[in-house]
mmCIF file of C-alpha atoms in Angstrom:
data_model
loop_
_atom_site.group_PDB
_atom_site.id
_atom_site.type_symbol
_atom_site.label_atom_id
_atom_site.label_comp_id
_atom_site.label_asym_id
_atom_site.label_seq_id
_atom_site.Cartn_x
_atom_site.Cartn_y
_atom_site.Cartn_z
ATOM 1 C CA MET P 217 -11.615 4.443 32.567
ATOM 2 C CA THR P 218 -10.658 8.077 33.018
ATOM 3 C CA SER P 219 -8.857 10.391 31.454
ATOM 4 C CA ALA P 220 -4.455 10.179 32.779
ATOM 5 C CA PRO P 221 -3.790 13.247 33.990
ATOM 6 C CA LYS P 222 -0.906 14.417 32.363
ATOM 7 C CA LYS P 223 1.960 14.505 34.814
ATOM 8 C CA ALA P 224 1.380 10.478 34.276
ATOM 9 C CA MET P 225 1.282 10.533 31.017
ATOM 10 C CA TRP P 226 5.233 12.551 30.373
ATOM 11 C CA PRO P 227 7.294 9.750 31.478
ATOM 12 C CA LEU P 228 6.020 7.304 28.537
ATOM 13 C CA TYR P 229 6.435 9.905 26.177
ATOM 14 C CA ALA P 230 10.137 10.032 27.714
ATOM 15 C CA ALA P 231 10.569 6.383 27.683
ATOM 16 C CA GLY P 232 9.644 6.610 23.863
ATOM 17 C CA PHE P 233 12.151 9.099 23.580
ATOM 18 C CA THR P 234 15.009 7.097 25.232
ATOM 19 C CA THR P 235 14.006 3.472 23.053
ATOM 20 C CA ALA P 236 14.205 5.773 19.585
ATOM 21 C CA PHE P 237 17.360 7.656 20.624
ATOM 22 C CA GLY P 238 19.492 4.736 21.756
ATOM 23 C CA ALA P 239 18.475 2.919 18.716
ATOM 24 C CA HIS P 240 19.519 5.270 16.593
ATOM 25 C CA GLY P 241 21.672 7.910 18.762
ATOM 26 C CA ILE P 242 24.093 4.679 18.638
ATOM 27 C CA ALA P 243 23.692 2.868 15.963
ATOM 28 C CA ALA P 244 24.085 6.106 13.291
ATOM 29 C CA ASN P 245 27.510 6.622 15.483
ATOM 30 C CA LEU P 246 29.032 3.810 15.997
ATOM 31 C CA GLY P 247 31.062 3.819 13.000
ATOM 32 C CA GLY P 248 32.243 7.514 14.014
ATOM 33 C CA PHE P 249 35.404 9.463 14.319
ATOM 34 C CA SER P 250 36.108 8.612 17.411
ATOM 35 C CA GLU P 251 38.834 6.634 18.765
ATOM 36 C CA ASP P 252 36.942 4.109 20.355
ATOM 37 C CA ALA P 253 35.003 3.635 16.915
ATOM 38 C CA VAL P 254 34.616 0.418 14.734
ATOM 39 C CA THR P 255 35.885 -0.551 12.040
ATOM 40 C CA SER P 256 34.726 -3.612 11.308
ATOM 41 C CA LEU P 257 31.768 -3.150 8.083
ATOM 42 C CA LEU P 258 31.823 -6.784 9.494
ATOM 43 C CA VAL P 259 31.275 -5.772 13.004
ATOM 44 C CA LEU P 260 29.443 -3.053 12.643
ATOM 45 C CA GLY P 261 26.805 -4.424 10.693
ATOM 46 C CA GLY P 262 26.412 -7.543 13.748
ATOM 47 C CA LEU P 263 26.219 -4.902 16.163
ATOM 48 C CA LEU P 264 23.305 -3.697 14.503
ATOM 49 C CA ALA P 265 21.752 -6.533 14.236
ATOM 50 C CA LEU P 266 22.593 -7.638 17.910
ATOM 51 C CA TYR P 267 20.060 -5.209 19.321
ATOM 52 C CA ASP P 268 17.361 -5.697 16.512
ATOM 53 C CA GLY P 269 17.467 -9.125 16.764
ATOM 54 C CA ALA P 270 16.898 -8.723 20.292
ATOM 55 C CA GLU P 271 13.814 -6.428 19.964
ATOM 56 C CA VAL P 272 12.957 -8.994 17.043
ATOM 57 C CA LEU P 273 12.652 -11.859 19.883
ATOM 58 C CA LEU P 274 11.799 -10.605 23.027
ATOM 59 C CA LYS P 275 9.549 -7.615 22.671
ATOM 60 C CA PRO P 276 6.462 -10.159 21.922
ATOM 61 C CA ILE P 277 7.771 -11.956 25.415
ATOM 62 C CA PHE P 278 7.710 -8.875 26.921
ATOM 63 C CA GLY P 279 4.289 -7.412 26.257
ATOM 64 C CA SER P 280 1.884 -10.398 27.242
ATOM 65 C CA LEU P 281 4.480 -10.467 30.615
ATOM 66 C CA ALA P 282 2.963 -6.687 31.114
ATOM 67 C CA ASP P 283 -0.311 -8.610 30.792
ATOM 68 C CA ARG P 284 0.304 -11.113 32.866
ATOM 69 C CA ILE P 285 1.556 -8.737 35.828
ATOM 70 C CA GLY P 286 1.080 -5.237 35.262
ATOM 71 C CA GLY P 287 2.887 -2.976 32.159
ATOM 72 C CA LYS P 288 4.787 -0.806 35.002
ATOM 73 C CA PRO P 289 7.108 -3.449 36.809
ATOM 74 C CA VAL P 290 7.982 -3.924 33.284
ATOM 75 C CA LEU P 291 8.573 -0.799 32.529
ATOM 76 C CA LEU P 292 10.705 0.073 35.174
ATOM 77 C CA GLY P 293 12.826 -3.072 34.710
ATOM 78 C CA GLY P 294 13.300 -2.108 30.840
ATOM 79 C CA LEU P 295 14.158 1.006 31.721
ATOM 80 C CA ILE P 296 16.277 -0.008 34.943
ATOM 81 C CA ALA P 297 17.991 -2.820 32.962
ATOM 82 C CA PHE P 298 19.071 -0.669 29.961
ATOM 83 C CA ALA P 299 21.199 2.109 32.861
ATOM 84 C CA PRO P 300 23.862 -0.835 33.137
ATOM 85 C CA ALA P 301 23.469 -2.439 30.266
ATOM 86 C CA SER P 302 24.641 0.860 28.947
ATOM 87 C CA THR P 303 26.806 1.050 31.437
ATOM 88 C CA LEU P 304 29.319 -1.917 31.286
ATOM 89 C CA TYR P 305 30.628 -0.707 27.879
ATOM 90 C CA ALA P 306 31.287 3.087 29.856
ATOM 91 C CA VAL P 307 32.909 1.219 32.539
ATOM 92 C CA ALA P 308 34.475 -1.583 30.776
ATOM 93 C CA ASP P 309 35.410 -0.365 27.604
ATOM 94 C CA SER P 310 36.585 -3.365 25.113
ATOM 95 C CA PRO P 311 34.949 -4.920 21.815
ATOM 96 C CA GLY P 312 33.428 -7.853 24.411
ATOM 97 C CA TRP P 313 31.749 -5.552 26.403
ATOM 98 C CA LEU P 314 30.576 -3.450 23.675
ATOM 99 C CA TRP P 315 28.186 -6.134 22.030
ATOM 100 C CA ALA P 316 27.101 -7.555 25.587
ATOM 101 C CA ALA P 317 26.649 -3.819 25.962
ATOM 102 C CA ARG P 318 24.644 -3.607 22.801
ATOM 103 C CA LEU P 319 22.608 -6.859 23.754
ATOM 104 C CA GLY P 320 21.517 -5.673 26.925
ATOM 105 C CA GLN P 321 19.719 -2.032 25.302
ATOM 106 C CA GLY P 322 17.773 -4.420 23.432
ATOM 107 C CA ALA P 323 16.255 -6.334 25.582
ATOM 108 C CA ALA P 324 16.009 -3.489 27.456
ATOM 109 C CA ALA P 325 14.157 -1.445 24.557
ATOM 110 C CA SER P 326 11.999 -4.895 24.347
ATOM 111 C CA ALA P 327 11.042 -5.370 27.897
ATOM 112 C CA PHE P 328 10.184 -1.338 28.124
ATOM 113 C CA SER P 329 9.450 -0.459 24.752
ATOM 114 C CA PRO P 330 5.799 -3.144 24.074
ATOM 115 C CA ALA P 331 4.834 -1.720 28.241
ATOM 116 C CA ALA P 332 5.072 2.355 27.940
ATOM 117 C CA SER P 333 2.717 1.437 24.561
ATOM 118 C CA ALA P 334 0.436 -0.808 26.927
ATOM 119 C CA MET P 335 0.333 1.564 29.179
ATOM 120 C CA VAL P 336 -1.197 4.960 26.406
ATOM 121 C CA ALA P 337 -3.724 2.387 25.740
ATOM 122 C CA ARG P 338 -5.440 1.281 29.348
ATOM 123 C CA LEU P 339 -4.178 4.274 31.220
ATOM 124 C CA ASN P 340 -6.110 7.108 28.419
ATOM 125 C CA PRO P 341 -9.813 6.015 27.080
ATOM 126 C CA ALA P 342 -11.147 5.566 23.774
ATOM 127 C CA ALA P 343 -12.078 9.046 23.268
ATOM 128 C CA LYS P 344 -8.374 9.985 23.816
ATOM 129 C CA ARG P 345 -6.549 7.278 22.265
ATOM 130 C CA GLY P 346 -5.549 9.071 19.053
ATOM 131 C CA ARG P 347 -4.243 11.981 20.587
ATOM 132 C CA ALA P 348 -2.659 9.674 23.172
ATOM 133 C CA PHE P 349 -0.767 7.902 20.973
ATOM 134 C CA GLY P 350 0.097 10.713 18.454
ATOM 135 C CA GLY P 351 1.920 12.179 22.201
ATOM 136 C CA TYR P 352 3.826 9.104 22.452
ATOM 137 C CA GLY P 353 4.802 9.290 18.948
ATOM 138 C CA PHE P 354 5.920 12.817 18.611
ATOM 139 C CA TYR P 355 8.564 12.357 21.551
ATOM 140 C CA LYS P 356 10.121 8.641 19.794
ATOM 141 C CA SER P 357 10.394 10.628 16.181
ATOM 142 C CA ILE P 358 12.449 13.066 17.999
ATOM 143 C CA GLY P 359 14.224 10.613 19.762
ATOM 144 C CA TYR P 360 15.147 8.743 15.854
ATOM 145 C CA THR P 361 15.865 12.691 14.908
ATOM 146 C CA LEU P 362 18.088 14.116 17.763
ATOM 147 C CA GLY P 363 20.090 10.670 18.552
ATOM 148 C CA PRO P 364 21.814 11.020 15.578
ATOM 149 C CA LEU P 365 22.986 14.699 16.036
ATOM 150 C CA LEU P 366 23.148 14.236 19.907
ATOM 151 C CA GLY P 367 24.813 11.346 19.981
ATOM 152 C CA GLY P 368 27.405 12.535 16.859
ATOM 153 C CA VAL P 369 28.352 15.840 19.978
ATOM 154 C CA LEU P 370 29.051 13.339 22.878
ATOM 155 C CA VAL P 371 31.120 10.622 20.821
ATOM 156 C CA TRP P 372 32.809 14.157 19.221
ATOM 157 C CA ALA P 373 33.149 15.083 22.336
ATOM 158 C CA GLY P 374 34.015 11.873 24.316
ATOM 159 C CA GLY P 375 33.657 8.646 22.292
ATOM 160 C CA LEU P 376 31.368 6.327 22.699
ATOM 161 C CA ARG P 377 32.342 5.633 26.208
ATOM 162 C CA LEU P 378 30.579 9.376 27.351
ATOM 163 C CA LEU P 379 27.262 8.170 24.563
ATOM 164 C CA PHE P 380 26.721 5.092 26.683
ATOM 165 C CA THR P 381 27.027 7.018 30.287
ATOM 166 C CA VAL P 382 24.505 9.265 28.769
ATOM 167 C CA MET P 383 22.339 6.957 27.805
ATOM 168 C CA ALA P 384 22.641 5.033 31.094
ATOM 169 C CA LEU P 385 21.886 8.366 32.494
ATOM 170 C CA CYS P 386 18.886 8.931 30.292
ATOM 171 C CA ALA P 387 17.720 5.239 31.207
ATOM 172 C CA ALA P 388 18.198 6.061 35.027
ATOM 173 C CA ALA P 389 15.999 9.043 35.489
ATOM 174 C CA VAL P 390 12.983 8.569 33.452
ATOM 175 C CA ALA P 391 12.978 5.193 34.930
ATOM 176 C CA VAL P 392 12.883 7.268 37.989
ATOM 177 C CA TRP P 393 9.973 9.930 36.298
ATOM 178 C CA ALA P 394 7.966 6.584 35.829
ATOM 179 C CA ALA P 395 8.038 5.167 39.644
ATOM 180 C CA LEU P 396 6.947 8.493 40.987
ATOM 181 C CA ALA P 397 4.449 9.377 38.155
ATOM 182 C CA VAL P 398 2.981 6.760 36.638
ATOM 183 C CA PRO P 399 0.386 4.658 38.501
ATOM 184 C CA ALA P 400 0.079 1.484 38.676
ATOM 185 C CA VAL P 401 -2.310 0.046 36.682
ATOM 186 C CA PRO P 402 -3.013 -3.224 37.489
ATOM 187 C CA PRO P 403 -3.185 -6.772 35.051
ATOM 188 C CA LEU P 404 -6.520 -7.486 34.411
ATOM 189 C CA PRO P 405 -8.706 -10.605 34.594
ATOM 190 C CA ARG P 406 -7.825 -13.058 31.851
ATOM 191 C CA LYS P 407 -9.580 -15.731 29.713
ATOM 192 C CA ARG P 408 -7.395 -19.047 29.417
ATOM 193 C CA GLN P 409 -5.499 -18.762 26.207
ATOM 194 C CA THR P 410 -4.129 -21.570 24.469
ATOM 195 C CA VAL P 411 -1.708 -21.636 20.884
ATOM 196 C CA ALA P 412 -4.080 -21.745 18.562
ATOM 197 C CA ASP P 413 -6.818 -19.093 20.445
ATOM 198 C CA LEU P 414 -3.338 -16.730 19.839
ATOM 199 C CA ALA P 415 -2.956 -17.757 16.142
ATOM 200 C CA ARG P 416 -6.944 -17.639 15.901
ATOM 201 C CA ARG P 417 -6.111 -13.682 17.194
ATOM 202 C CA LEU P 418 -3.251 -12.638 15.892
ATOM 203 C CA ALA P 419 -4.110 -14.037 11.845
ATOM 204 C CA ASP P 420 -8.039 -11.606 12.360
ATOM 205 C CA ARG P 421 -8.222 -8.428 10.458
ATOM 206 C CA SER P 422 -8.411 -6.689 12.448
ATOM 207 C CA PHE P 423 -4.424 -6.694 13.650
ATOM 208 C CA LEU P 424 -3.358 -7.801 10.821
ATOM 209 C CA ALA P 425 -4.281 -4.552 8.782
ATOM 210 C CA PRO P 426 -3.077 -1.840 10.844
ATOM 211 C CA THR P 427 0.136 -4.449 11.908
ATOM 212 C CA ALA P 428 0.875 -4.497 8.526
ATOM 213 C CA ALA P 429 0.239 -0.878 7.615
ATOM 214 C CA LEU P 430 3.369 0.076 10.972
ATOM 215 C CA ALA P 431 5.001 -2.661 9.099
ATOM 216 C CA ALA P 432 4.926 -1.097 5.792
ATOM 217 C CA ALA P 433 5.394 2.350 6.700
ATOM 218 C CA THR P 434 7.900 1.681 9.179
ATOM 219 C CA ALA P 435 10.022 -0.224 6.348
ATOM 220 C CA ALA P 436 9.605 3.041 4.276
ATOM 221 C CA LEU P 437 10.784 5.251 7.038
ATOM 222 C CA SER P 438 14.242 3.217 7.398
ATOM 223 C CA VAL P 439 14.158 4.049 3.829
ATOM 224 C CA GLY P 440 14.262 7.098 3.410
ATOM 225 C CA VAL P 441 16.574 7.748 6.255
ATOM 226 C CA GLY P 442 19.235 5.432 4.624
ATOM 227 C CA PHE P 443 19.340 5.778 1.241
ATOM 228 C CA LEU P 444 18.259 9.341 0.760
ATOM 229 C CA PRO P 445 21.647 10.095 1.238
ATOM 230 C CA VAL P 446 22.471 7.428 -1.406
ATOM 231 C CA THR P 447 20.716 9.319 -3.892
ATOM 232 C CA GLY P 448 21.326 12.493 -2.965
ATOM 233 C CA ALA P 449 25.578 11.591 -2.994
ATOM 234 C CA ALA P 450 25.115 10.134 -6.297
ATOM 235 C CA ALA P 451 23.672 13.511 -7.745
ATOM 236 C CA GLY P 452 26.415 15.550 -6.716
ATOM 237 C CA LEU P 453 24.753 17.035 -3.181
ATOM 238 C CA GLY P 454 26.497 17.568 -0.071
ATOM 239 C CA THR P 455 26.420 16.264 3.588
ATOM 240 C CA VAL P 456 24.702 19.300 4.631
ATOM 241 C CA ALA P 457 21.568 18.802 1.698
ATOM 242 C CA THR P 458 21.266 15.523 2.246
ATOM 243 C CA GLY P 459 21.696 15.742 5.816
ATOM 244 C CA ALA P 460 18.059 18.302 6.055
ATOM 245 C CA ALA P 461 16.427 15.930 4.053
ATOM 246 C CA VAL P 462 16.338 13.294 6.706
ATOM 247 C CA SER P 463 15.767 16.006 9.304
ATOM 248 C CA VAL P 464 12.122 17.382 7.113
ATOM 249 C CA LEU P 465 11.629 13.747 7.357
ATOM 250 C CA ALA P 466 11.503 12.997 10.927
ATOM 251 C CA ALA P 467 10.376 16.498 11.447
ATOM 252 C CA THR P 468 7.533 16.237 9.226
ATOM 253 C CA ALA P 469 6.416 12.674 11.124
ATOM 254 C CA ALA P 470 6.941 14.072 14.357
ATOM 255 C CA VAL P 471 4.199 16.954 13.220
ATOM 256 C CA VAL P 472 2.510 15.144 11.412
ATOM 257 C CA GLN P 473 1.515 12.973 14.582
ATOM 258 C CA PRO P 474 0.039 14.383 16.683
ATOM 259 C CA TRP P 475 -2.317 16.177 14.426
ATOM 260 C CA ALA P 476 -3.805 12.416 13.412
ATOM 261 C CA GLY P 477 -4.347 11.602 16.394
ATOM 262 C CA ARG P 478 -6.504 14.805 17.385
ATOM 263 C CA ALA P 479 -8.940 13.833 14.138
ATOM 264 C CA LEU P 480 -8.582 10.502 14.607
ATOM 265 C CA ASP P 481 -10.810 11.720 18.318
ATOM 266 C CA ALA P 482 -12.348 14.409 17.139
ATOM 267 C CA GLY P 483 -14.152 12.576 14.378
ATOM 268 C CA ARG P 484 -11.803 13.958 11.153
ATOM 269 C CA LEU P 485 -10.564 11.108 10.417
ATOM 270 C CA SER P 486 -11.525 7.127 10.125
ATOM 271 C CA THR P 487 -8.898 4.568 10.908
ATOM 272 C CA PRO P 488 -9.185 3.244 7.090
ATOM 273 C CA THR P 489 -9.456 6.415 5.509
ATOM 274 C CA GLY P 490 -6.087 7.732 6.886
ATOM 275 C CA LEU P 491 -3.957 3.735 6.956
ATOM 276 C CA LEU P 492 -4.733 4.409 3.597
ATOM 277 C CA GLY P 493 -4.120 8.226 2.810
ATOM 278 C CA GLY P 494 -1.040 7.372 4.799
ATOM 279 C CA LEU P 495 -0.423 4.270 2.817
ATOM 280 C CA LEU P 496 -0.410 6.252 -0.259
ATOM 281 C CA VAL P 497 1.089 9.019 0.568
ATOM 282 C CA THR P 498 4.159 6.972 1.559
ATOM 283 C CA ALA P 499 4.742 5.665 -1.660
ATOM 284 C CA ALA P 500 4.093 8.531 -3.645
ATOM 285 C CA GLY P 501 7.168 9.563 -1.608
ATOM 286 C CA LEU P 502 8.987 6.477 -2.961
ATOM 287 C CA GLY P 503 8.049 7.333 -6.101
ATOM 288 C CA ALA P 504 8.970 11.165 -5.442
ATOM 289 C CA ALA P 505 12.597 10.040 -4.516
ATOM 290 C CA THR P 506 13.022 8.799 -8.339
ATOM 291 C CA LEU P 507 13.133 12.278 -9.291
ATOM 292 C CA PRO P 508 17.259 13.925 -9.933
ATOM 293 C CA GLY P 509 18.353 16.784 -8.186
ATOM 294 C CA LEU P 510 17.968 17.995 -4.664
ATOM 295 C CA THR P 511 13.741 18.786 -5.241
ATOM 296 C CA GLY P 512 13.013 15.115 -5.427
ATOM 297 C CA ILE P 513 14.847 14.376 -2.558
ATOM 298 C CA LEU P 514 12.946 17.218 -0.752
ATOM 299 C CA THR P 515 9.625 15.686 -1.805
ATOM 300 C CA ALA P 516 10.271 12.145 -0.588
ATOM 301 C CA ALA P 517 11.229 13.201 2.684
ATOM 302 C CA ALA P 518 8.339 15.072 2.959
ATOM 303 C CA LEU P 519 5.596 12.527 0.934
ATOM 304 C CA ILE P 520 6.813 10.012 3.424
ATOM 305 C CA GLY P 521 7.560 11.960 6.708
ATOM 306 C CA ALA P 522 3.678 12.728 6.296
ATOM 307 C CA GLY P 523 2.866 9.523 5.188
ATOM 308 C CA THR P 524 4.581 7.174 8.679
ATOM 309 C CA GLY P 525 3.144 10.261 10.146
ATOM 310 C CA LEU P 526 -0.550 8.663 9.089
ATOM 311 C CA ILE P 527 -0.276 5.920 9.969
ATOM 312 C CA THR P 528 1.882 4.848 13.357
ATOM 313 C CA PRO P 529 -1.071 6.992 15.925
ATOM 314 C CA LEU P 530 -4.163 5.650 13.871
ATOM 315 C CA GLY P 531 -2.531 2.158 13.567
ATOM 316 C CA PHE P 532 -1.361 1.718 17.488
ATOM 317 C CA ALA P 533 -5.219 3.395 18.220
ATOM 318 C CA ALA P 534 -6.846 0.725 16.133
ATOM 319 C CA LEU P 535 -4.858 -1.951 17.785
ATOM 320 C CA ALA P 536 -5.971 -1.212 21.041
ATOM 321 C CA ALA P 537 -9.769 -0.534 20.476
ATOM 322 C CA SER P 538 -9.167 -4.251 18.905
ATOM 323 C CA THR P 539 -7.584 -5.995 21.516
ATOM 324 C CA PRO P 540 -9.542 -6.637 25.090
ATOM 325 C CA GLU P 541 -7.524 -5.212 27.572
ATOM 326 C CA GLU P 542 -6.080 -7.596 29.383
ATOM 327 C CA ARG P 543 -4.093 -8.407 26.221
ATOM 328 C CA LEU P 544 -2.549 -5.042 25.630
ATOM 329 C CA GLY P 545 0.495 -6.313 25.809
ATOM 330 C CA GLN P 546 0.915 -9.420 24.237
ATOM 331 C CA THR P 547 -0.820 -6.901 21.692
ATOM 332 C CA MET P 548 1.904 -4.645 21.342
ATOM 333 C CA GLY P 549 4.810 -6.498 21.964
ATOM 334 C CA SER P 550 2.974 -8.611 18.266
ATOM 335 C CA ALA P 551 3.039 -5.363 17.115
ATOM 336 C CA GLU P 552 6.690 -4.377 17.515
ATOM 337 C CA LEU P 553 7.291 -7.263 15.787
ATOM 338 C CA GLY P 554 5.911 -6.267 12.385
ATOM 339 C CA ARG P 555 7.203 -2.478 13.184
ATOM 340 C CA GLU P 556 10.632 -4.115 13.470
ATOM 341 C CA LEU P 557 10.365 -6.613 10.539
ATOM 342 C CA GLY P 558 9.531 -4.058 8.224
ATOM 343 C CA ASP P 559 12.960 -1.602 9.702
ATOM 344 C CA ALA P 560 15.001 -4.728 8.303
ATOM 345 C CA GLY P 561 12.840 -5.684 5.397
ATOM 346 C CA GLY P 562 12.222 -2.701 3.810
ATOM 347 C CA PRO P 563 16.000 -2.076 3.610
ATOM 348 C CA LEU P 564 16.936 -5.359 2.344
ATOM 349 C CA LEU P 565 14.199 -5.139 -0.841
ATOM 350 C CA VAL P 566 15.335 -1.828 -1.833
ATOM 351 C CA ALA P 567 19.368 -2.839 -1.111
ATOM 352 C CA GLY P 568 18.473 -6.257 -3.355
ATOM 353 C CA VAL P 569 16.299 -4.644 -6.169
ATOM 354 C CA ALA P 570 19.056 -2.249 -6.390
ATOM 355 C CA THR P 571 22.206 -4.122 -6.874
ATOM 356 C CA ALA P 572 20.108 -5.667 -9.146
ATOM 357 C CA SER P 573 19.140 -3.018 -11.203
ATOM 358 C CA THR P 574 19.505 0.530 -9.869
ATOM 359 C CA LEU P 575 18.177 2.179 -6.291
ATOM 360 C CA ALA P 576 15.151 3.984 -8.621
ATOM 361 C CA PHE P 577 13.631 0.678 -9.148
ATOM 362 C CA GLY P 578 14.375 -0.361 -5.757
ATOM 363 C CA TYR P 579 12.451 2.604 -4.493
ATOM 364 C CA THR P 580 9.663 1.531 -7.093
ATOM 365 C CA ALA P 581 9.709 -1.661 -5.664
ATOM 366 C CA LEU P 582 8.906 -0.633 -2.411
ATOM 367 C CA ALA P 583 6.214 1.988 -3.691
ATOM 368 C CA VAL P 584 4.174 -0.971 -5.814
ATOM 369 C CA LEU P 585 3.881 -2.763 -2.856
ATOM 370 C CA LEU P 586 2.566 0.135 -0.569
ATOM 371 C CA ALA P 587 -0.130 0.559 -2.751
ATOM 372 C CA MET P 588 -0.984 -2.496 -2.755
ATOM 373 C CA ALA P 589 -1.445 -2.893 0.675
ATOM 374 C CA PRO P 590 -4.746 -0.924 0.449
ATOM 375 C CA ILE P 591 -6.119 -3.712 -0.330
ATOM 376 C CA LEU P 592 -5.587 -5.275 3.419
ATOM 377 C CA VAL P 593 -7.266 -1.639 4.978
ATOM 378 C CA PHE P 594 -9.802 -2.350 2.900
ATOM 379 C CA ALA P 595 -10.317 -5.969 4.917
ATOM 380 C CA ILE P 596 -10.468 -4.576 8.512
ATOM 381 C CA ARG P 597 -13.498 -5.494 9.776
ATOM 382 C CA PRO P 598 -16.013 -2.343 10.261
ATOM 383 C CA LEU P 599 -14.536 -1.215 13.715
ATOM 384 C CA ARG P 600 -16.352 -0.489 16.925
ATOM 385 C CA ALA P 601 -17.339 3.931 16.573
ATOM 386 C CA SER P 602 -14.217 3.910 19.999
ATOM 387 C CA ILE P 603 -12.019 4.182 16.969
ATOM 388 C CA SER P 604 -13.862 6.991 14.587
ATOM 389 C CA ARG P 605 -15.594 8.653 17.239
ATOM 390 C CA GLY P 606 -14.439 7.447 20.255
ATOM 391 C CA LYS P 607 -16.362 6.303 23.504
ATOM 392 C CA ALA P 608 -15.278 6.665 26.738
#
């Protein structure tokens, strides 16, 4: 396998940005201040769950489809479907179509997100996958960071309809770009796989350990974004200070991911060490969230961002290295499912514990789980040298 030209990787990075921007840009502004904003908390919760629920159910299916027919058709199909799904509400402007649009967006993202991850692996030799996944994670983090801000500006300027219109244009533009720049990657011959074979492969430590680390990182990231502003408000801090804390978290994660990927490819960082360090740093960040004042919040944001930035590219590179190339889509889709469960489970755990006691105990509960998670990392079988040092 030869290294993919840079022009082939940029549309994949743009697809990662699109799914992150679509998830957070709209979710953060559904309950905003425009005339068409959602005013019922029950409806808001349902719309948020609809998008995530579609991803949980469909990502493994579309990942397997990418293995069967090739990643590019699934990538393009998902991006193309995302555009009309977004257009639904922009044109119809009614509550019923908002539900349909959000469901369509979630289903479309379920297609192009795992397909893009699989193609990042297929288009790069093992020696460069750390850098490739670091770049992919960087642009997803930019989408998560800028999504709420840019989405808020668009909603302020023209309501939710304008935001959905921009999302449709963004997906259509990336689809055209990918069609022109991303080479077709034909599906590889595959041995017949039974349900038992799939279960054994997904139960293997080489899949479970990186996926558990990715899920833990996503849980901590979601908790940091959602609950650090609550902690700041309780401490009497204003929205500027709490917003800055969330920005520090996202920006740190974005900066660390490319560095971690390059260090992995260069042999300066091994996968088990990186995952272990990332989990412990993230746990320390959650612990720092229990400290009073702005110092505790900013420290927590920086540590959570650094820990998740370490885990994300290393986890995906480990999955790619331990998976037969003809099953990469299926593995990436299943790993994305694990991340979605962490995205939902982390806030639920913290909120449940905080309801029974205090938010500080909620942070502590998740920190303890993450500190225990390295047991899984130590259980990783010795991975191929291509993970830590890389082989073309």
